[in-house]
Short mmCIF file of C-alpha atoms in Angstrom, two decimals:
data_model
loop_
_atom_site.label_atom_id
_atom_site.label_comp_id
_atom_site.label_asym_id
_atom_site.label_seq_id
_atom_site.Cartn_x
_atom_site.Cartn_y
_atom_site.Cartn_z
CA MET A 1 61.53 19.41 114.60
CA THR A 2 59.57 21.27 117.74
CA SER A 3 62.51 22.43 119.24
CA THR A 4 64.27 23.67 116.78
CA ALA A 5 61.21 26.39 115.74
CA THR A 6 60.84 27.20 119.59
CA ASN A 7 64.63 28.60 119.41
CA THR A 8 64.48 31.18 116.39
CA ASN A 9 61.36 32.72 117.65
CA PRO A 10 62.55 35.24 120.08
CA PRO A 11 65.84 37.01 118.05
CA ARG A 12 62.54 37.84 115.26
CA ARG A 13 60.73 38.94 117.65
CA GLN A 14 63.67 41.45 119.80
CA THR A 15 64.07 42.35 115.89
CA ALA A 16 60.62 43.54 115.17
CA ARG A 17 59.94 46.08 118.55
CA ILE A 18 64.04 47.30 117.15
CA VAL A 19 62.58 47.85 114.31
CA GLY A 20 59.11 49.60 115.39
CA ALA A 21 61.20 51.85 118.24
CA VAL A 22 63.57 53.14 115.86
CA VAL A 23 60.04 53.63 113.72
CA LEU A 24 58.14 55.78 116.50
CA LEU A 25 61.54 56.96 117.91
CA GLY A 26 61.59 59.06 114.29
CA VAL A 27 58.14 59.24 114.27
CA LEU A 28 58.24 61.35 117.36
CA LEU A 29 61.43 63.22 115.57
CA ALA A 30 59.44 64.45 112.97
CA ILE A 31 56.11 65.60 114.97
CA GLY A 32 58.44 67.38 117.21
CA ILE A 33 61.10 69.00 114.92
CA VAL A 34 59.33 69.58 111.57
CA PRO A 35 56.53 72.54 112.69
CA ARG A 36 59.37 73.85 114.52
CA VAL A 37 61.72 74.98 112.08
CA ILE A 38 58.13 75.56 109.82
CA ARG A 39 57.63 77.99 113.18
CA GLY A 40 61.03 79.12 112.67
CA ARG A 41 60.77 79.88 108.74
CA GLU A 42 57.12 81.84 109.49
CA ALA A 43 59.79 83.66 111.73
CA ARG A 44 62.47 85.09 109.92
CA ASP A 45 59.82 85.17 106.86
CA VAL A 46 58.34 87.77 109.52
CA VAL A 47 61.07 89.61 110.47
CA GLN A 48 62.52 90.19 106.76
CA ALA A 49 58.37 91.58 104.91
CA SER A 50 58.56 94.41 108.55
CA THR A 51 61.98 94.96 107.27
CA VAL A 52 61.33 95.92 103.69
CA LEU A 53 57.80 97.60 104.49
CA LEU A 54 59.78 100.15 106.40
CA PRO A 55 60.04 103.92 104.57
CA GLU A 56 63.68 103.97 104.07
CA VAL A 57 64.95 107.22 104.29
CA THR A 58 68.82 109.06 103.36
CA VAL A 59 69.41 111.66 106.34
CA VAL A 60 71.61 114.74 106.84
CA HIS A 61 73.26 116.26 109.58
CA PRO A 62 72.92 120.86 110.44
CA GLU A 63 76.65 122.00 110.13
CA LEU A 64 77.28 125.43 111.45
CA ALA A 65 77.08 128.42 109.08
CA PRO A 66 80.37 130.98 108.37
CA ALA A 67 80.08 134.00 110.63
CA LYS A 68 80.12 135.51 107.27
CA SER A 69 78.26 134.76 103.91
CA SER A 70 76.83 135.98 101.07
CA VAL A 71 72.91 137.19 99.72
CA SER A 72 72.14 137.41 96.56
CA LEU A 73 69.30 140.03 95.42
CA PRO A 74 67.96 140.68 91.62
CA GLY A 75 67.92 144.17 90.92
CA ASN A 76 66.87 146.28 87.95
CA LEU A 77 69.77 149.11 85.96
CA LEU A 78 67.95 152.24 86.23
CA PRO A 79 69.88 155.33 84.90
CA LEU A 80 70.93 158.24 87.68
CA TYR A 81 68.69 160.83 86.09
CA SER A 82 65.81 160.85 83.97
CA ALA A 83 63.27 163.00 82.69
CA SER A 84 59.84 163.30 79.89
CA ILE A 85 60.70 166.92 78.22
CA PHE A 86 57.32 168.13 77.45
CA ALA A 87 56.70 171.75 75.71
CA ARG A 88 56.36 174.60 77.46
CA THR A 89 53.80 176.43 74.75
CA SER A 90 51.64 175.33 72.13
CA GLY A 91 52.80 175.19 67.97
CA TYR A 92 54.34 173.74 65.36
CA VAL A 93 58.03 172.07 65.47
CA GLU A 94 60.07 174.35 63.45
CA LYS A 95 63.23 172.44 63.62
CA ARG A 96 64.37 169.08 65.18
CA PHE A 97 68.41 168.51 65.88
CA VAL A 98 68.72 165.38 67.89
CA ASP A 99 67.18 162.34 68.11
CA ILE A 100 67.44 158.98 69.88
CA GLY A 101 70.66 158.19 70.64
CA SER A 102 72.04 161.72 71.18
CA HIS A 103 74.31 162.72 73.31
CA VAL A 104 73.92 166.07 74.77
CA LYS A 105 74.73 168.15 77.45
CA ALA A 106 72.60 170.97 79.68
CA GLY A 107 71.01 173.01 77.87
CA GLN A 108 72.00 172.00 74.34
CA VAL A 109 69.02 173.26 71.76
CA LEU A 110 67.38 169.72 71.50
CA ALA A 111 64.64 171.53 68.87
CA ILE A 112 62.90 174.76 67.84
CA ILE A 113 58.42 175.72 67.95
CA ALA A 114 57.14 178.11 66.09
CA THR A 115 54.66 180.20 68.39
CA PRO A 116 53.02 182.61 65.26
CA GLU A 117 49.54 183.41 68.26
CA VAL A 118 52.66 183.27 70.70
CA ASP A 119 54.34 186.53 68.76
CA GLN A 120 51.35 188.69 67.99
CA GLN A 121 50.49 188.28 71.70
CA LEU A 122 53.94 189.69 72.15
CA ASN A 123 52.99 192.04 69.94
CA GLN A 124 50.01 193.40 71.61
CA ALA A 125 51.22 193.24 74.91
CA ARG A 126 54.19 195.49 74.05
CA ALA A 127 52.22 198.35 72.64
CA ASP A 128 49.42 197.97 75.30
CA VAL A 129 52.97 198.65 78.39
CA LEU A 130 53.41 201.52 75.76
CA GLN A 131 49.79 202.75 75.61
CA ALA A 132 49.95 202.38 79.41
CA ALA A 133 52.95 204.72 79.88
CA ALA A 134 51.23 207.43 77.79
CA ALA A 135 48.47 206.16 80.12
CA VAL A 136 51.00 206.97 83.58
CA GLU A 137 51.72 210.94 81.64
CA GLN A 138 49.00 212.28 81.35
CA SER A 139 48.12 211.05 84.58
CA LYS A 140 51.20 212.80 85.75
CA ALA A 141 50.33 216.11 83.63
CA ALA A 142 46.83 216.44 85.27
CA LEU A 143 48.56 216.29 88.61
CA GLU A 144 50.10 219.10 88.07
CA GLN A 145 46.98 220.55 85.95
CA ALA A 146 45.34 220.21 89.13
CA GLN A 147 48.31 221.41 91.32
CA ALA A 148 48.35 224.38 89.91
CA ASN A 149 44.86 224.78 90.35
CA LEU A 150 45.10 224.49 93.62
CA ASP A 151 47.33 226.96 94.59
CA ILE A 152 46.09 229.50 92.81
CA ALA A 153 42.81 228.55 94.62
CA ARG A 154 44.80 228.60 97.72
CA ILE A 155 46.20 232.17 97.42
CA THR A 156 42.95 233.70 96.41
CA ARG A 157 41.46 232.20 99.45
CA ASN A 158 43.89 233.44 100.98
CA ARG A 159 43.88 236.44 100.14
CA TYR A 160 40.23 237.11 100.37
CA THR A 161 40.56 235.90 104.37
CA PRO A 162 42.15 239.29 105.93
CA LEU A 163 40.04 241.01 103.38
CA ILE A 164 36.54 240.31 104.33
CA LYS A 165 37.95 242.11 107.94
CA ARG A 166 37.84 245.50 106.25
CA HIS A 167 34.85 244.60 104.18
CA ALA A 168 37.16 245.34 100.70
CA VAL A 169 34.78 241.37 99.00
CA THR A 170 32.11 240.97 100.16
CA GLN A 171 31.19 237.19 101.84
CA GLN A 172 29.86 235.48 98.93
CA ALA A 173 33.54 235.94 97.48
CA LEU A 174 35.59 234.46 99.94
CA ASP A 175 32.22 231.91 100.25
CA GLU A 176 33.43 231.07 96.50
CA ALA A 177 36.71 231.17 96.76
CA ASP A 178 37.22 228.48 99.76
CA ALA A 179 34.70 226.54 97.75
CA ALA A 180 37.22 226.50 94.80
CA PHE A 181 39.74 225.74 97.17
CA ASN A 182 38.25 222.52 98.23
CA ALA A 183 37.38 221.64 94.45
CA ARG A 184 40.77 222.01 93.60
CA THR A 185 41.78 220.21 96.56
CA ALA A 186 39.79 216.91 95.08
CA ASP A 187 41.00 217.38 91.78
CA ALA A 188 44.20 216.82 92.78
CA SER A 189 43.96 213.99 94.80
CA ALA A 190 42.07 213.07 92.17
CA ALA A 191 44.76 213.21 89.71
CA ARG A 192 47.40 211.57 91.79
CA ALA A 193 44.84 208.17 93.00
CA ASN A 194 44.66 208.40 88.70
CA ILE A 195 47.95 208.01 88.64
CA ASP A 196 48.54 205.01 90.87
CA VAL A 197 46.10 203.13 88.89
CA THR A 198 47.39 203.80 85.40
CA GLU A 199 51.34 203.13 87.31
CA ALA A 200 48.89 200.36 88.33
CA SER A 201 47.89 199.15 84.72
CA LEU A 202 51.17 199.59 83.34
CA LYS A 203 53.18 197.07 85.45
CA SER A 204 50.03 194.69 84.51
CA LYS A 205 50.89 195.05 81.18
CA GLN A 206 55.09 195.29 81.52
CA ALA A 207 54.16 191.61 83.48
CA ASN A 208 51.96 190.11 80.76
CA VAL A 209 54.80 190.52 78.11
CA GLU A 210 57.72 189.17 80.34
CA ARG A 211 54.90 186.21 80.61
CA LEU A 212 54.74 186.09 77.01
CA SER A 213 57.96 186.47 76.60
CA ALA A 214 59.53 184.18 79.15
CA LEU A 215 56.31 181.42 76.68
CA LYS A 216 58.24 182.80 73.55
CA GLY A 217 61.49 181.89 74.81
CA PHE A 218 59.76 178.25 75.47
CA ASP A 219 60.22 177.60 71.41
CA ARG A 220 63.38 176.25 72.51
CA ILE A 221 63.70 172.84 73.64
CA VAL A 222 66.43 172.28 75.65
CA ALA A 223 68.31 169.00 77.51
CA PRO A 224 68.16 169.87 81.57
CA PHE A 225 71.18 168.25 81.89
CA GLU A 226 73.96 166.05 80.30
CA GLY A 227 73.32 162.28 78.83
CA VAL A 228 71.66 160.52 76.06
CA ILE A 229 68.31 161.05 74.40
CA THR A 230 66.56 157.25 74.88
CA SER A 231 62.68 158.71 72.73
CA ARG A 232 61.69 160.73 70.18
CA ASN A 233 58.03 161.39 69.41
CA ILE A 234 58.21 164.47 66.85
CA GLU A 235 58.58 165.51 63.64
CA GLN A 236 59.07 168.40 62.17
CA GLY A 237 55.94 169.85 61.77
CA ASP A 238 54.12 168.30 64.28
CA LEU A 239 51.36 170.27 66.56
CA VAL A 240 52.46 170.17 69.65
CA ASN A 241 50.23 171.71 72.86
CA ASP A 242 51.18 173.33 75.88
CA GLY A 243 51.89 170.71 78.42
CA SER A 244 50.29 171.70 81.79
CA ASN A 245 47.12 170.35 79.64
CA GLY A 246 46.68 166.96 80.71
CA GLY A 247 46.90 164.66 77.24
CA ALA A 248 50.39 165.96 76.32
CA LYS A 249 53.01 164.11 75.08
CA SER A 250 56.17 164.37 75.87
CA LEU A 251 58.74 165.28 73.41
CA PHE A 252 61.60 163.78 74.47
CA SER A 253 63.38 161.35 76.61
CA VAL A 254 66.76 162.58 77.99
CA ALA A 255 68.36 159.69 80.36
CA GLN A 256 72.21 160.61 82.50
CA SER A 257 73.89 156.86 82.11
CA ASP A 258 76.84 157.38 83.73
CA VAL A 259 76.35 156.34 86.65
CA LEU A 260 73.87 154.00 86.88
CA ARG A 261 70.55 152.78 89.89
CA VAL A 262 70.20 149.53 91.09
CA GLN A 263 67.07 148.75 93.25
CA VAL A 264 67.04 145.71 95.70
CA GLU A 265 64.18 144.59 97.31
CA VAL A 266 66.29 142.68 100.92
CA PRO A 267 64.39 140.44 102.62
CA GLN A 268 63.83 141.34 106.34
CA SER A 269 66.09 138.82 107.77
CA ASP A 270 69.05 140.87 105.37
CA ALA A 271 67.34 144.18 106.37
CA LEU A 272 69.62 145.07 109.77
CA ALA A 273 72.58 144.04 108.32
CA ILE A 274 73.21 146.27 105.44
CA LYS A 275 74.52 149.86 105.50
CA ALA A 276 74.15 153.42 103.44
CA GLY A 277 78.38 153.09 101.96
CA GLN A 278 78.80 149.33 102.33
CA GLN A 279 79.98 147.49 98.93
CA ALA A 280 78.05 144.84 97.04
CA THR A 281 79.26 143.70 93.29
CA LEU A 282 76.48 143.22 90.87
CA THR A 283 76.85 141.01 87.91
CA VAL A 284 74.75 140.08 84.59
CA GLN A 285 74.23 137.90 82.34
CA GLU A 286 75.42 139.88 79.25
CA ARG A 287 78.64 140.37 80.42
CA PRO A 288 79.76 137.17 81.47
CA GLY A 289 83.07 137.28 83.92
CA ARG A 290 82.47 140.61 85.25
CA ARG A 291 81.93 141.58 88.39
CA TYR A 292 80.92 145.48 88.38
CA ILE A 293 81.82 146.98 92.21
CA ALA A 294 78.82 148.29 93.54
CA THR A 295 77.88 150.97 97.05
CA VAL A 296 75.00 151.60 98.35
CA THR A 297 73.63 154.18 98.31
CA ARG A 298 70.81 154.42 100.56
CA SER A 299 67.27 152.83 101.59
CA ALA A 300 63.74 152.95 102.72
CA GLU A 301 64.51 151.90 105.64
CA SER A 302 61.60 150.65 106.38
CA VAL A 303 60.14 146.84 105.69
CA ASP A 304 57.53 146.81 103.12
CA LEU A 305 54.63 145.14 105.32
CA ALA A 306 53.31 143.34 102.10
CA ALA A 307 56.30 142.02 100.71
CA ARG A 308 58.87 142.46 104.27
CA THR A 309 61.44 143.86 102.08
CA MET A 310 62.88 147.16 102.00
CA LEU A 311 63.53 148.81 99.04
CA THR A 312 67.55 149.46 99.09
CA GLU A 313 69.24 151.19 95.81
CA VAL A 314 72.97 150.78 94.91
CA GLN A 315 75.11 152.65 92.04
CA VAL A 316 77.37 151.06 89.93
CA ASP A 317 80.02 153.68 87.59
CA ASN A 318 78.90 152.73 83.88
CA HIS A 319 81.59 155.73 82.13
CA ASP A 320 82.72 152.90 80.17
CA GLY A 321 79.45 152.31 78.45
CA SER A 322 79.49 148.14 79.27
CA LEU A 323 76.03 148.35 81.23
CA LEU A 324 72.44 149.75 79.74
CA PRO A 325 69.67 151.30 81.86
CA GLY A 326 66.06 148.76 82.45
CA MET A 327 69.54 145.73 82.36
CA TYR A 328 68.89 143.45 84.72
CA GLY A 329 70.83 141.86 86.93
CA GLN A 330 72.41 140.50 89.94
CA VAL A 331 73.51 142.10 93.05
CA SER A 332 75.85 140.47 95.80
CA PHE A 333 75.90 141.74 99.64
CA ASP A 334 78.29 140.25 102.54
CA VAL A 335 76.52 139.98 105.48
CA ALA A 336 77.52 138.99 108.48
CA ALA A 337 75.79 136.49 110.80
CA SER A 338 73.82 138.26 113.91
CA GLY A 339 74.77 135.18 115.86
CA PRO A 340 75.49 131.41 115.36
CA SER A 341 73.46 129.41 113.27
CA LEU A 342 73.20 125.83 111.19
CA ILE A 343 72.21 125.55 107.72
CA ILE A 344 70.65 122.57 106.13
CA PRO A 345 69.77 121.20 102.81
CA SER A 346 66.81 123.03 101.30
CA THR A 347 65.47 119.99 100.55
CA ALA A 348 64.99 119.18 104.13
CA LEU A 349 62.98 121.98 105.09
CA VAL A 350 59.07 121.16 104.89
CA ILE A 351 56.98 123.64 103.94
CA ASP A 352 53.06 122.96 104.98
CA LYS A 353 50.17 124.26 106.43
CA ASN A 354 51.29 123.16 110.46
CA GLY A 355 54.30 125.97 109.39
CA MET A 356 58.01 125.02 108.67
CA HIS A 357 59.94 121.82 110.13
CA VAL A 358 62.25 119.45 109.68
CA VAL A 359 62.47 115.59 110.55
CA SER A 360 64.42 114.28 112.68
CA VAL A 361 65.04 110.90 113.32
CA SER A 362 65.81 108.98 116.68
CA ALA A 363 67.88 106.49 118.10
CA ASP A 364 65.05 104.10 118.02
CA SER A 365 64.89 105.07 114.11
CA ARG A 366 60.93 107.14 114.91
CA VAL A 367 60.87 110.27 112.82
CA HIS A 368 59.53 113.29 114.45
CA PHE A 369 58.70 116.56 113.13
CA ILE A 370 60.74 119.71 114.76
CA PRO A 371 59.39 123.17 113.75
CA VAL A 372 62.11 125.61 112.84
CA ASN A 373 62.68 129.42 112.05
CA ILE A 374 64.60 129.80 108.87
CA GLY A 375 67.17 133.07 108.45
CA GLN A 376 68.61 133.40 105.08
CA ASP A 377 67.72 131.42 102.28
CA GLN A 378 70.68 130.56 100.48
CA GLY A 379 69.34 129.00 97.61
CA ALA A 380 70.53 124.96 98.05
CA GLN A 381 71.07 126.01 101.38
CA VAL A 382 68.68 127.47 104.62
CA GLU A 383 69.61 128.81 107.32
CA ILE A 384 67.71 127.38 110.46
CA SER A 385 67.56 130.50 113.03
CA GLN A 386 65.33 128.44 115.63
CA GLY A 387 64.36 124.76 116.40
CA LEU A 388 67.76 123.08 115.96
CA HIS A 389 70.92 122.82 118.24
CA GLY A 390 73.17 120.70 116.19
CA GLY A 391 73.83 117.24 117.16
CA GLU A 392 69.85 116.22 115.65
CA THR A 393 69.61 113.94 111.95
CA LEU A 394 67.62 114.88 109.53
CA VAL A 395 66.19 113.70 107.10
CA SER A 396 67.43 114.50 103.63
CA ASN A 397 64.29 114.84 101.24
CA PRO A 398 61.28 113.78 104.21
CA SER A 399 58.27 112.29 102.20
CA ASP A 400 54.87 113.52 102.60
CA LEU A 401 53.68 110.47 104.19
CA LEU A 402 55.81 110.40 107.02
CA SER A 403 54.14 110.48 110.45
CA ASP A 404 55.19 111.85 113.81
CA GLY A 405 56.73 109.14 115.73
CA GLN A 406 56.45 106.11 112.72
CA LYS A 407 59.33 104.16 112.74
CA VAL A 408 61.57 104.09 109.59
CA SER A 409 65.01 102.71 108.23
CA LEU A 410 68.23 104.34 107.27
CA ALA A 411 69.59 104.11 104.03
CA GLN A 412 72.76 102.60 103.80
#
């Protein structure tokens, strides 16, 4: 019995040792592997979190600008000629022959002004001329009389001079003859001077008649050129004043619109490319689908210091009357590029207190601000004249939160 129990204990102890070793090995494995797995998971979570936190940006690449581009600028349509017509004399509107929209010829009578005061002044001036002319005739007759008296005095003096030597006349008689000759000479000189005075007065009176006659002629209001009456400010019977006095209102306005002028402000970047004689295209919203051929006629040839634009004028034919003065339109010019340049979306351009710049993305996915200068602004696109070389990767719509050197992720 004792022998049997002794023989069965060693296998049990061996089994217990094996089980203990297995348990110990499991514990050791659990202690080493589980933390490593946890650390791996945490590391992956950190990487994923850092990836999620990077700003995502959409990028574009600069493109080479075309050698010739079109620049569209707003402009106002103006008549080729326009004038406000004022009265040149005061009076009452006796007749009016035209109204707004009337087509008139150069020299056509638009209205007649009754001028009773001018009529009276003209009649008086003509009477003054007749009186002055009579005074001239009287002065000429007086000169003839004075000249005759002078001739008699000269003859008497010349007769007495040789007689004094023969004592045929007294010295007193000769002295009286000399005095009479001198007096008659003075009378003749005064008569001549009086003729000059009366003739000058006559010329003055005649000039007054001419002035009043011209003023009387101003009672007919005429069109200065062919065109259309665009405004009328008088009615029959209205009192009108001489337009040379301040505060007088215009009677009519007339405009010639067979040819229209369009004034546009050309930016400095395109000013040098605009030349007289160059063709342009005019479009107006009220005439959809129609393009009017215009020609550059003149420019200010100077850039405005405040606006940095050059006033330019183009003319467009309007004999069909399809355009109206005062309308608003778009004038397009074909402008040749001064040199190779790049274009980018307008949204990629950033303008802030530091000036104009774009945001590029480097190979290591970091953003950098690049200062640039722009050329033509084409609306959806903008020309970059300086700052880019063509191989950059640019953020298409940079956020204000981006900072130089910041790491970003690219949108797929």
